[in-house]
Amino acid sequence: MKILAAVDIGNSTTEVCLAKEDDVGKIRFLSGAAVFTTGLKGTADNVTGILSALEEAATAANISLSQISHIRINEAAPVIGGAAMETLTQTVVTESSMLGHNPKTPAGYGTGVGKTININHINHANTSDPYIVVVPESTNYETAAKLINQAKNINITGAILQQDEAVLVYNRLNRKIPIIDEVRGIHKIKDGIQTAIEVALAGHAVRMLSNPYGIATLLRLTPEETIHITPIAKSLIGAKSAVVMKAPYSNPAKPQKIGKITISGESIINVDFNQGAEMVMQAIDTAGTISNISGEPGTNIGNMLANAVKDMSALANSNAVHSPGSSHCHQEVQIRDLFAVDTFAPVAISGALAGETSLEKAIAVAAMVTAGRLPMQEIAKTLSEKTGLYTTVSGIEPVMAALGALTTPGVSLPLAVLDLGGGSTDAAIIDASGTVASISVAGAGELVTMMIQSQLSLTNRITAENIKKYPVAKVESMFHIRLETGEIIFYEDGINPRFFGAVVIMAPEGMIKIDEDRPIEKIVSVRQDAKRSVFVKNTTRAINKLLPMSMPSQGNIKHVILVGGSAEDFEIPGFISTAFADMGMVCGRGNIRGTEGARGAVATGLIMAYAGTHK
Ligand code: ADP
Ligand code: MG
C-alpha cells in the first residue's frame, strides 16, 4: 500500500489531495485541503503553503506526513494574471460635471429643479425662473425657513443645506419642498447652476435621478450628455435622496493622457483607450494569437500595464537569475492577453460638491503574462529537502484539470472545462480520445473584487472580497434581518446590537458589518454587474478561441464544467450557465470526485493520471 499526495499551486490557492493505492493498484481518495498560496506562484516561497496544506490533509486522513510515499507537484501553467485600474478623467470632463449626494436625513419628498441661488441672494431672484436655494452653514434653520417663507412670489422648488437641518427647516415652511442637507462643499456651489434634487418617499428609493432618462428629463440633457451621466444615475440606484447638478466645470482636473496600446498579433493593431473598453476588446478579439501587448509609456494605460505585470516581471527576473547558464538578468515579460472593462470609480475631483460621491469613468484592465517555464523543479527540491519525501513534478495543468473535472458525476466526453481562478480564466476541451486543447485568458476573480471595491468606494479589499462571496442583508431590528432577496429571518436570541441598522454580509462564520454606508440595492447591482462583465465575457471569449482550434470531433461539446475558486461563487455559475444554455450546452459547477465541489480539480487529475500510468 502506498500513499500519494498531489499538489496544485495556483496564483491564489494551493490545493492538495491525498490518495491511497492498494496492492492491486486500486486508488482511493483520502482527503484534500486548500490554503492561500504563499509567495508568488512558481517560487520556492510556495513550500510553506504546500506544507501546511499537506499537514491539514494528513490530519484529515488520520495519517502522518512521513507515511506519504510520493508527492507529485503539478507542472503549473506559466500564466500569471494581474489587474489594475485607472480613472480616465479625460473621458468624463465635458463642459459640465454632475454630482450625486445621499445624506441620511433629508426632508420632504419629490423632485425639484431649478437654478441654484444662495439664500442670501434671494432678493436678486426673478419671478419667472424656478430656483433651488442653497443654505450655507452661516444661515441657521430659523433664518433659512423665514427667508424661504418670505419669498412668496419666487418659485422655490427645493433646498440644499450645509448643516444637518433639513427636517428643522422643513417643519417651519409654509409651502413644503424637498430638502437635502449635509452638503459639506456647499461653498463651491455658485449661483445659476441648473440643479435637480429628489427625495424619495419613506421606504422608496429615488426614481428620477437613478435613471439616466430621468436626469435627462429634469436637466434637459442632450443624448450625448445623457450617455455621460449614466454612471451617476447608476450610482444613485437605491439612494433615498440625491442631487445632480449640471455645473460648469470650473476647475478641471489635470487632464491625464490615457494612451494607446499596441497589440502584436497576426498583425499589429493600435487601439486608443479613449474609445472605451468595448473597442479595446474588439481589437483584442480580432488580433488572433497575441505575442505581446505594450502600452504607451508615460500614459495611464502604460502605467496600468506596468502595475498589472509588476509581480510577474519580478518573478521572470528572479527566474533569470536562478536558471543556470542564463547570462542576462533581465527577462522581457510578454503580455499575452488583456481584458478591459468599463467601470467607474468615485474620485474626489476639485470643484466637486461632495467629493466622496462624484464619479469618474474608469477602466479596469487585467493582463496575462506568460513566462517560458516556471521553476517548479526548485520547489520540488526544496519540498523534498524539508520533508525527506520523494517529490516529482508531473502533469500539465489544463490536462490535469480536465481529468479532475471528469470525476464529476454525470459528465461525459467530449467536454469543456473552464477553470475560473483569481488572475486568469483557463479553458480546456477534451475530445473522446482524451486529447486536450487549452487556452488562458486574462481576468477572473481578482478583477471582480477590484471592481466591487472601487465602485462601492470601499477602503478595505477584504470587504470587497466578502461582498463578492456572500449575500447581503439589512439588520432591521434587534430580532430580524431582511435578506437582499426580501426574505425575512428572525433570530429568537436577538442580534448583536452593534449590527443594528447596518448592512451586513452573510458570511458562513456569521454576519460581517459593512463599515461604509451603501444601499443594499446598489451593493447587489455592482456585485452582479462586475461578475457578469468579467466572467460571461471571458468564458465565451475563451471557448470561442478554443473551438476553431479543436478537432472536428470536439465540435460536439455538450458538457461545460466550471472548476476553480470562482466557480464556488453563489452567482457566477448561474450567469455563465445562462449564457451557455443559449448555445445548447449543459453547463454547471463541477463536483470533483462527487464530493469536493469546484475545488481540487488539478490535484485530483494528478492522482488520476498516476493511476492511469500505474495500472
Ligand atoms: P488559482 O487556481 O489561480 O489559485 P483559485 O481557483 O483558487 O485560483 O481561485 C481564486 C479566486 O476564487 C479568487 O478570486 C477568490 O476570490 C475566488 N473565490 C474563492 N472562493 C470563493 C467563493 N466561495 N465564492 C466566490 N469566489 C471565490
Ligand atoms: Mg487553479
XYZ file of C-alpha atoms and ligand atoms in Angstrom:
643
model
C 0.000 0.000 0.000
C 1.239 3.469 -0.948
C 0.059 6.941 -0.001
C 0.215 9.536 -2.761
C -0.013 13.298 -2.451
C -0.828 15.672 -5.291
C -0.121 19.415 -5.141
C -1.525 22.204 -7.317
C -0.025 25.644 -6.828
C -2.230 28.425 -8.144
C -1.906 32.210 -8.200
C -4.230 32.382 -5.213
C -4.679 28.907 -3.796
C -2.532 25.850 -3.177
C -4.619 22.681 -3.249
C -3.510 19.216 -2.249
C -5.135 15.838 -2.097
C -4.124 12.510 -0.620
C -4.947 9.088 -2.027
C -4.148 5.501 -1.139
C -3.071 2.931 -3.685
C -3.628 -0.627 -2.551
C -1.514 -3.617 -3.599
C -3.566 -4.298 -6.729
C -3.178 -0.689 -7.865
C -6.623 0.467 -6.898
C -6.799 4.161 -5.886
C -8.932 5.550 -3.101
C -9.022 9.256 -2.238
C -8.418 10.050 1.420
C -8.648 13.811 1.866
C -7.964 17.222 0.410
C -7.008 20.682 1.643
C -6.663 24.198 0.262
C -4.609 27.089 1.646
C -3.602 30.503 0.338
C -0.536 30.276 -1.872
C 2.469 31.654 -0.020
C 4.627 33.896 -2.159
C 4.452 34.287 -5.898
C 3.305 31.192 -7.770
C 6.314 29.266 -9.049
C 8.798 30.328 -6.375
C 10.322 28.351 -3.502
C 8.253 30.532 -1.137
C 5.335 28.305 -2.109
C 6.746 25.476 0.003
C 5.454 26.978 3.258
C 1.896 26.870 1.926
C 2.326 23.395 0.471
C 3.499 22.091 3.837
C 0.565 23.489 5.741
C -1.884 22.122 3.154
C -0.218 18.689 3.334
C -0.402 18.715 7.108
C -4.062 19.677 7.051
C -4.864 16.897 4.580
C -2.800 14.365 6.531
C -4.629 15.219 9.742
C -7.970 14.856 7.961
C -6.899 11.450 6.633
C -5.569 10.460 10.029
C -2.053 9.708 8.812
C 1.312 11.295 9.450
C 3.232 13.148 6.752
C 6.050 10.623 6.853
C 3.685 7.917 5.613
C 3.428 9.675 2.223
C 5.466 7.748 -0.301
C 5.279 10.107 -3.268
C 4.403 13.794 -3.722
C 3.524 14.932 -7.212
C 3.567 18.653 -7.933
C 1.673 19.881 -10.928
C 3.703 21.491 -13.701
C 1.886 24.782 -13.239
C 0.897 26.690 -16.353
C 3.341 29.592 -16.604
C 0.470 32.035 -16.569
C 0.155 34.853 -14.100
C -2.590 37.389 -14.162
C -2.552 40.871 -12.734
C -5.191 43.561 -12.592
C -5.037 47.306 -12.363
C -7.398 50.203 -12.643
C -7.163 53.860 -13.532
C -9.693 56.604 -13.735
C -9.863 58.144 -17.148
C -10.555 61.700 -16.125
C -10.403 62.894 -19.666
C -13.346 60.883 -20.907
C -15.747 62.391 -18.423
C -14.688 66.007 -18.372
C -17.008 67.655 -20.816
C -18.497 71.100 -20.482
C -20.220 70.150 -17.294
C -19.865 67.913 -14.291
C -22.709 66.280 -12.473
C -22.604 65.117 -8.929
C -24.600 62.827 -6.709
C -25.198 63.030 -2.982
C -27.002 60.873 -0.442
C -27.475 62.394 3.038
C -29.072 60.434 5.885
C -31.941 62.690 6.918
C -33.389 64.723 4.064
C -36.873 66.161 4.348
C -39.988 66.375 2.209
C -40.352 64.321 -0.911
C -40.481 64.628 -4.674
C -38.250 66.363 -7.160
C -37.202 69.952 -7.529
C -35.446 71.523 -10.475
C -34.092 74.976 -10.888
C -31.118 77.257 -10.831
C -29.125 77.391 -7.655
C -29.299 80.602 -5.645
C -27.692 81.409 -2.322
C -30.463 82.075 0.192
C -28.868 85.416 0.994
C -29.201 86.497 -2.644
C -32.875 85.606 -2.851
C -33.744 89.282 -3.364
C -31.999 89.098 -6.733
C -34.124 86.189 -7.921
C -36.547 86.873 -10.722
C -40.128 85.721 -10.624
C -40.069 83.757 -13.862
C -37.403 81.101 -13.108
C -37.595 78.150 -10.734
C -34.851 78.031 -8.066
C -33.134 75.651 -5.698
C -31.986 77.606 -2.670
C -28.564 76.973 -1.229
C -28.244 77.480 2.527
C -24.701 77.835 3.906
C -23.703 76.936 7.442
C -23.753 80.603 8.473
C -27.511 80.791 7.953
C -29.335 78.895 10.700
C -32.519 76.911 10.134
C -34.823 79.546 11.559
C -33.457 82.269 9.316
C -33.458 79.932 6.339
C -37.102 78.976 6.864
C -38.056 82.607 7.372
C -36.314 83.745 4.175
C -37.936 80.975 2.145
C -41.368 81.765 3.582
C -40.916 85.457 2.814
C -40.019 84.822 -0.830
C -43.664 84.068 -1.668
C -43.519 85.179 -5.272
C -40.326 83.285 -6.054
C -40.709 79.763 -7.379
C -38.523 77.798 -4.948
C -38.655 74.099 -5.815
C -36.128 72.695 -3.356
C -33.299 73.455 -0.952
C -29.771 72.279 -0.306
C -28.370 72.771 3.198
C -24.854 72.622 4.500
C -25.917 71.705 8.041
C -27.813 68.570 9.014
C -31.012 70.595 9.489
C -33.354 69.583 6.666
C -36.135 68.454 8.979
C -35.890 71.585 11.132
C -36.262 73.858 8.107
C -38.985 71.717 6.566
C -41.160 71.849 9.675
C -41.168 75.655 9.542
C -42.083 76.046 5.868
C -45.479 77.261 4.700
C -45.037 75.714 1.287
C -43.355 72.274 1.517
C -40.419 71.466 -0.741
C -37.874 68.627 -0.842
C -34.721 69.463 1.133
C -31.314 67.826 1.060
C -28.773 68.525 3.763
C -25.232 67.741 4.888
C -23.675 69.093 1.712
C -20.252 69.899 3.047
C -18.819 71.531 -0.052
C -21.722 73.966 -0.354
C -19.445 76.997 -0.722
C -18.411 75.602 -4.087
C -21.926 75.839 -5.452
C -22.218 79.010 -7.440
C -25.497 80.730 -8.255
C -27.188 79.916 -11.519
C -26.308 76.228 -11.845
C -29.101 74.061 -13.230
C -29.782 71.507 -10.495
C -32.200 68.675 -9.799
C -32.875 67.275 -6.367
C -35.013 64.340 -5.387
C -36.141 62.963 -2.056
C -37.872 59.586 -2.102
C -40.984 58.683 -0.168
C -40.292 56.745 3.027
C -39.367 53.190 2.109
C -38.714 54.083 -1.522
C -35.608 54.974 -3.454
C -35.148 57.887 -5.839
C -36.761 57.228 -9.223
C -35.834 60.105 -11.468
C -32.203 60.680 -10.531
C -31.333 56.981 -10.596
C -32.499 56.812 -14.191
C -30.412 58.425 -16.948
C -33.553 59.481 -18.818
C -34.992 60.856 -15.597
C -31.942 63.081 -15.217
C -32.122 63.956 -18.897
C -35.762 64.971 -18.451
C -35.140 67.142 -15.409
C -31.948 68.786 -16.617
C -32.863 68.828 -20.329
C -29.781 66.928 -21.412
C -28.711 66.155 -24.943
C -28.363 62.465 -25.906
C -24.572 62.895 -25.662
C -24.785 64.325 -22.139
C -27.195 61.558 -21.179
C -24.551 58.975 -22.013
C -22.102 60.773 -19.743
C -24.410 60.851 -16.727
C -25.326 57.166 -16.963
C -22.740 56.097 -14.343
C -24.081 58.772 -11.994
C -27.633 57.515 -12.399
C -26.374 54.026 -11.712
C -24.552 55.129 -8.599
C -27.763 56.642 -7.244
C -29.765 53.438 -7.501
C -31.143 52.747 -4.064
C -30.334 56.215 -2.707
C -33.056 57.789 -0.602
C -32.268 61.265 -1.854
C -29.960 62.808 -4.387
C -28.831 65.966 -6.052
C -27.448 66.127 -9.550
C -26.006 69.351 -10.823
C -25.104 70.404 -14.282
C -22.236 72.560 -13.223
C -19.838 74.426 -15.440
C -16.571 72.657 -14.920
C -14.701 75.389 -13.150
C -11.542 73.676 -12.060
C -10.805 70.806 -14.380
C -8.507 68.140 -13.037
C -5.221 67.956 -14.830
C -6.085 66.017 -17.939
C -4.362 62.709 -17.992
C -3.165 61.113 -21.133
C -4.978 57.848 -21.461
C -2.836 56.423 -24.170
C -2.829 53.656 -26.698
C -1.862 50.041 -26.673
C -0.108 48.195 -29.420
C -1.242 44.626 -29.911
C 1.251 42.432 -31.717
C -0.789 39.577 -33.046
C -1.197 38.185 -36.526
C -0.976 41.822 -37.489
C -0.126 44.894 -35.445
C -3.096 46.839 -34.127
C -3.057 50.127 -32.270
C -6.057 50.994 -30.211
C -6.772 54.099 -28.202
C -8.295 53.591 -24.749
C -10.317 56.752 -25.228
C -12.599 54.662 -27.367
C -13.659 52.629 -24.341
C -13.301 49.044 -23.238
C -15.556 47.619 -25.906
C -13.397 48.877 -28.760
C -10.307 47.609 -26.994
C -11.857 44.156 -26.645
C -12.859 44.129 -30.295
C -9.256 44.828 -31.238
C -8.065 42.041 -28.916
C -10.598 39.639 -30.441
C -9.515 40.387 -33.993
C -5.795 40.219 -33.196
C -5.768 36.402 -33.125
C -2.848 34.839 -31.284
C -1.092 37.609 -29.423
C 2.662 37.630 -28.881
C 2.795 40.829 -26.870
C 0.822 43.897 -25.874
C 2.541 47.113 -24.955
C 1.174 50.331 -23.529
C 2.322 53.796 -24.480
C 4.885 54.736 -21.811
C 4.042 57.656 -19.536
C 0.309 57.331 -20.116
C -2.486 55.919 -17.987
C -2.600 52.645 -19.816
C 1.187 52.419 -19.832
C 1.188 52.761 -16.027
C -1.659 50.333 -15.696
C 0.018 47.606 -17.678
C 3.232 48.191 -15.773
C 1.314 47.748 -12.493
C -0.533 44.712 -13.728
C 2.637 42.878 -14.659
C 4.837 44.105 -11.812
C 4.756 40.828 -9.910
C 5.286 38.818 -12.994
C 8.312 40.835 -14.018
C 9.791 40.267 -10.593
C 9.253 36.535 -10.996
C 10.580 36.391 -14.519
C 13.678 38.230 -13.432
C 14.281 36.166 -10.339
C 13.911 33.215 -12.693
C 16.542 34.544 -14.984
C 18.919 34.821 -12.073
C 18.173 31.318 -10.833
C 18.278 29.423 -14.079
C 21.720 28.043 -14.719
C 23.515 29.315 -17.778
C 21.363 32.385 -18.039
C 23.635 35.244 -18.941
C 21.238 38.166 -18.835
C 19.370 39.099 -15.701
C 16.537 40.973 -17.288
C 13.923 38.850 -18.962
C 11.351 40.684 -21.096
C 7.850 39.960 -19.934
C 5.316 39.362 -22.656
C 1.679 40.237 -22.186
C -0.299 37.567 -23.972
C -3.803 38.752 -23.309
C -5.605 41.758 -21.974
C -9.101 42.216 -20.703
C -10.564 45.679 -20.368
C -13.849 46.624 -18.810
C -15.535 49.975 -18.390
C -16.193 50.821 -14.827
C -16.369 53.898 -12.686
C -14.655 54.989 -9.547
C -15.659 57.617 -7.057
C -12.904 60.192 -7.121
C -12.623 63.449 -5.233
C -12.280 65.911 -8.054
C -11.611 69.541 -7.348
C -14.718 71.625 -7.783
C -16.885 68.758 -6.575
C -19.950 69.363 -4.492
C -19.405 66.332 -2.303
C -16.126 64.765 -3.237
C -16.980 61.383 -1.860
C -19.757 60.771 -4.344
C -18.506 62.322 -7.516
C -17.808 59.698 -10.093
C -15.276 59.342 -12.800
C -15.317 56.957 -15.622
C -12.605 54.390 -15.197
C -11.261 51.428 -16.979
C -10.109 48.246 -15.307
C -7.606 46.043 -17.000
C -6.399 42.528 -16.385
C -3.263 41.411 -18.102
C -1.963 37.915 -18.515
C 1.698 37.302 -18.688
C 3.430 34.123 -19.617
C 6.890 33.007 -18.692
C 8.863 30.403 -20.596
C 8.515 27.891 -17.816
C 8.106 28.159 -14.075
C 10.965 26.790 -11.969
C 8.850 24.014 -10.470
C 11.874 21.727 -10.024
C 13.260 24.194 -7.487
C 10.074 23.899 -5.488
C 10.149 20.106 -5.659
C 13.743 20.079 -4.480
C 13.081 22.384 -1.528
C 9.974 20.441 -0.555
C 11.845 17.164 -0.713
C 14.683 18.545 1.410
C 12.240 19.817 4.023
C 10.154 16.646 4.254
C 12.536 13.907 3.219
C 9.798 12.685 0.887
C 10.160 11.630 -2.728
C 8.827 14.565 -4.803
C 8.402 14.874 -8.559
C 6.972 17.414 -10.979
C 4.483 15.982 -13.417
C 1.323 16.663 -15.331
C 0.234 19.604 -17.446
C -2.230 21.932 -15.740
C -5.116 22.022 -18.257
C -4.901 18.260 -18.851
C -4.952 17.584 -15.129
C -7.868 19.987 -14.643
C -9.775 18.128 -17.353
C -9.025 14.723 -15.815
C -10.113 16.014 -12.432
C -13.298 17.572 -13.850
C -14.165 14.191 -15.378
C -14.695 12.811 -11.874
C -17.835 14.971 -11.648
C -20.898 12.702 -11.721
C -22.950 12.969 -14.899
C -20.326 14.182 -17.340
C -19.050 12.516 -20.496
C -16.542 13.213 -23.260
C -16.187 15.387 -25.240
C -16.264 18.153 -22.689
C -15.029 21.626 -21.924
C -13.572 22.645 -18.571
C -13.499 26.260 -17.516
C -11.130 26.920 -14.634
C -12.238 30.190 -13.073
C -9.321 31.296 -10.935
C -8.078 34.513 -9.423
C -5.996 36.002 -12.210
C -6.957 34.081 -15.305
C -9.810 32.118 -16.794
C -8.490 28.897 -18.303
C -10.416 26.764 -20.764
C -9.696 23.235 -21.931
C -11.506 20.969 -24.319
C -11.036 17.199 -24.323
C -12.332 15.057 -27.146
C -13.494 11.457 -26.931
C -9.943 10.158 -27.355
C -8.683 12.238 -24.437
C -6.794 14.834 -26.487
C -6.744 18.192 -24.762
C -6.547 21.685 -26.235
C -6.343 24.605 -23.849
C -6.120 28.346 -23.587
C -5.947 31.024 -20.875
C -7.406 34.484 -20.968
C -6.759 37.400 -18.644
C -9.246 38.441 -15.996
C -11.035 36.477 -13.287
C -11.910 36.694 -9.600
C -9.360 39.321 -8.605
C -10.681 41.719 -11.204
C -14.225 41.258 -9.902
C -13.066 42.069 -6.365
C -11.232 45.127 -7.617
C -14.296 46.415 -9.451
C -16.503 45.899 -6.412
C -14.031 47.706 -4.179
C -13.760 50.713 -6.437
C -17.376 51.043 -7.473
C -18.561 50.894 -3.887
C -15.606 53.000 -2.791
C -14.577 50.614 -0.025
C -11.380 51.244 1.894
C -10.798 47.586 2.571
C -10.198 44.985 -0.131
C -11.322 42.230 2.237
C -14.761 43.827 2.493
C -14.985 43.743 -1.305
C -13.884 40.106 -1.351
C -16.580 39.224 1.197
C -19.238 41.167 -0.686
C -18.305 39.151 -3.752
C -18.623 35.831 -1.964
C -21.731 36.181 0.157
C -25.221 37.697 0.004
C -26.010 40.831 1.987
C -28.826 41.687 4.353
C -30.126 44.625 6.347
C -30.455 44.298 10.102
C -33.857 45.887 10.583
C -34.423 45.217 14.261
C -32.740 43.504 17.165
C -34.582 40.334 16.190
C -34.797 40.226 12.419
C -32.918 40.839 9.228
C -34.104 41.309 5.668
C -32.048 39.435 3.085
C -31.263 41.063 -0.252
C -33.957 38.818 -1.732
C -36.526 40.424 0.550
C -36.843 37.324 2.701
C -37.009 37.960 6.443
C -35.165 35.884 9.021
C -35.955 36.017 12.736
C -33.406 35.447 15.496
C -35.060 34.357 18.704
C -31.979 35.084 20.788
C -31.562 38.545 19.351
C -28.855 40.040 17.153
C -25.719 41.696 18.465
C -26.756 45.361 18.890
C -23.670 46.597 17.057
C -25.228 45.320 13.828
C -28.455 47.246 14.292
C -29.426 49.258 11.220
C -26.340 48.098 9.316
C -25.978 46.307 6.024
C -24.231 43.044 6.779
C -22.530 40.348 4.741
C -23.983 36.908 5.426
C -20.692 35.016 5.771
C -20.897 31.401 6.928
C -18.954 32.301 10.107
C -21.511 34.960 10.963
C -22.540 38.457 9.965
C -19.887 40.936 8.884
C -20.777 44.605 9.138
C -20.004 46.814 6.149
C -18.499 49.969 7.593
C -19.320 52.113 4.607
C -22.923 53.172 4.314
C -24.037 51.782 0.950
C -27.600 50.956 -0.051
C -28.218 47.255 -0.351
C -29.678 47.559 -3.873
C -26.503 49.216 -5.026
C -24.259 46.581 -3.476
C -26.211 43.878 -5.284
C -26.214 45.641 -8.642
C -22.482 46.443 -8.516
C -21.667 42.885 -7.437
C -23.717 41.213 -10.140
C -22.566 43.599 -12.857
C -18.910 43.018 -12.034
C -19.339 39.238 -12.104
C -21.242 39.275 -15.376
C -18.955 41.659 -17.150
C -15.855 39.672 -16.243
C -16.963 36.063 -16.343
C -19.657 35.892 -19.006
C -17.450 37.784 -21.420
C -14.306 35.853 -20.536
C -15.730 32.342 -20.665
C -17.315 32.972 -24.063
C -14.087 34.559 -25.234
C -12.058 31.535 -24.126
C -14.448 28.988 -25.643
C -14.683 30.907 -28.914
C -10.908 30.982 -29.168
C -10.678 27.293 -28.437
C -13.413 25.844 -30.626
C -11.867 26.693 -34.013
C -8.559 25.248 -32.787
C -10.065 21.949 -31.790
C -10.597 18.855 -33.879
C -13.902 18.168 -35.621
C -14.748 15.518 -33.037
C -14.674 18.228 -30.399
C -17.229 20.351 -32.138
C -19.928 18.397 -30.414
C -19.399 19.508 -26.874
C -22.370 19.029 -24.625
C -20.820 19.499 -21.195
C -19.126 22.599 -19.843
C -17.773 22.075 -16.349
C -16.832 25.005 -14.148
C -13.987 24.485 -11.691
C -11.685 26.718 -9.623
C -12.285 29.145 -6.769
C -14.590 31.488 -8.655
C -16.791 28.550 -9.676
C -17.576 28.209 -5.952
C -19.320 31.553 -6.236
C -23.036 31.647 -5.477
C -23.911 33.558 -8.650
C -21.171 33.214 -11.253
C -22.015 29.641 -12.373
C -25.617 30.707 -12.882
C -24.662 33.668 -15.044
C -22.365 31.519 -17.177
C -24.858 28.635 -17.471
C -27.489 31.011 -18.754
C -25.104 32.233 -21.431
C -24.093 28.718 -22.468
C -27.610 27.326 -22.398
C -28.254 29.522 -25.431
C -25.559 27.544 -27.234
C -27.225 24.233 -26.374
C -24.701 23.079 -23.776
C -25.107 21.754 -20.257
C -23.033 23.966 -18.023
C -22.582 23.880 -14.298
C -20.275 23.867 -11.331
C -18.156 20.723 -11.201
C -18.353 18.374 -8.288
C -14.879 16.903 -8.197
C -14.840 13.274 -7.011
C -18.532 13.720 -6.341
C -17.724 15.476 -3.082
C -15.345 18.388 -3.472
C -17.397 20.931 -5.392
C -15.416 23.078 -7.823
C -12.199 22.708 -5.823
C -9.276 20.345 -6.302
C -9.662 19.503 -9.998
C -5.959 19.701 -10.806
C -4.779 17.813 -7.720
C -7.382 15.127 -8.364
C -6.321 14.943 -12.007
C -2.727 14.358 -10.914
C -3.762 11.338 -8.873
C -5.961 10.046 -11.719
C -3.045 10.394 -14.140
C -0.832 8.464 -11.760
C -3.419 5.711 -11.506
C -3.678 5.631 -15.288
C 0.050 5.095 -15.779
C 0.481 2.574 -12.965
C -2.206 0.035 -13.828
P -5.819 29.878 -8.616
O -6.017 28.497 -9.197
O -5.344 30.878 -9.591
O -5.013 29.841 -7.366
P -8.430 29.760 -7.444
O -9.026 28.675 -8.237
O -8.033 29.459 -6.054
O -7.243 30.434 -8.232
O -9.447 30.987 -7.446
C -9.177 32.159 -6.741
C -10.365 33.094 -6.863
O -11.527 32.423 -6.393
C -10.203 34.347 -6.046
O -10.503 35.476 -6.851
C -11.249 34.190 -4.944
O -11.836 35.429 -4.605
C -12.275 33.309 -5.604
N -13.059 32.541 -4.628
C -12.622 31.648 -3.724
N -13.641 31.143 -3.002
C -14.766 31.734 -3.474
C -16.156 31.646 -3.147
N -16.602 30.856 -2.180
N -17.015 32.410 -3.862
C -16.566 33.223 -4.841
N -15.297 33.354 -5.186
C -14.395 32.629 -4.523
Mg -6.074 26.921 -10.315
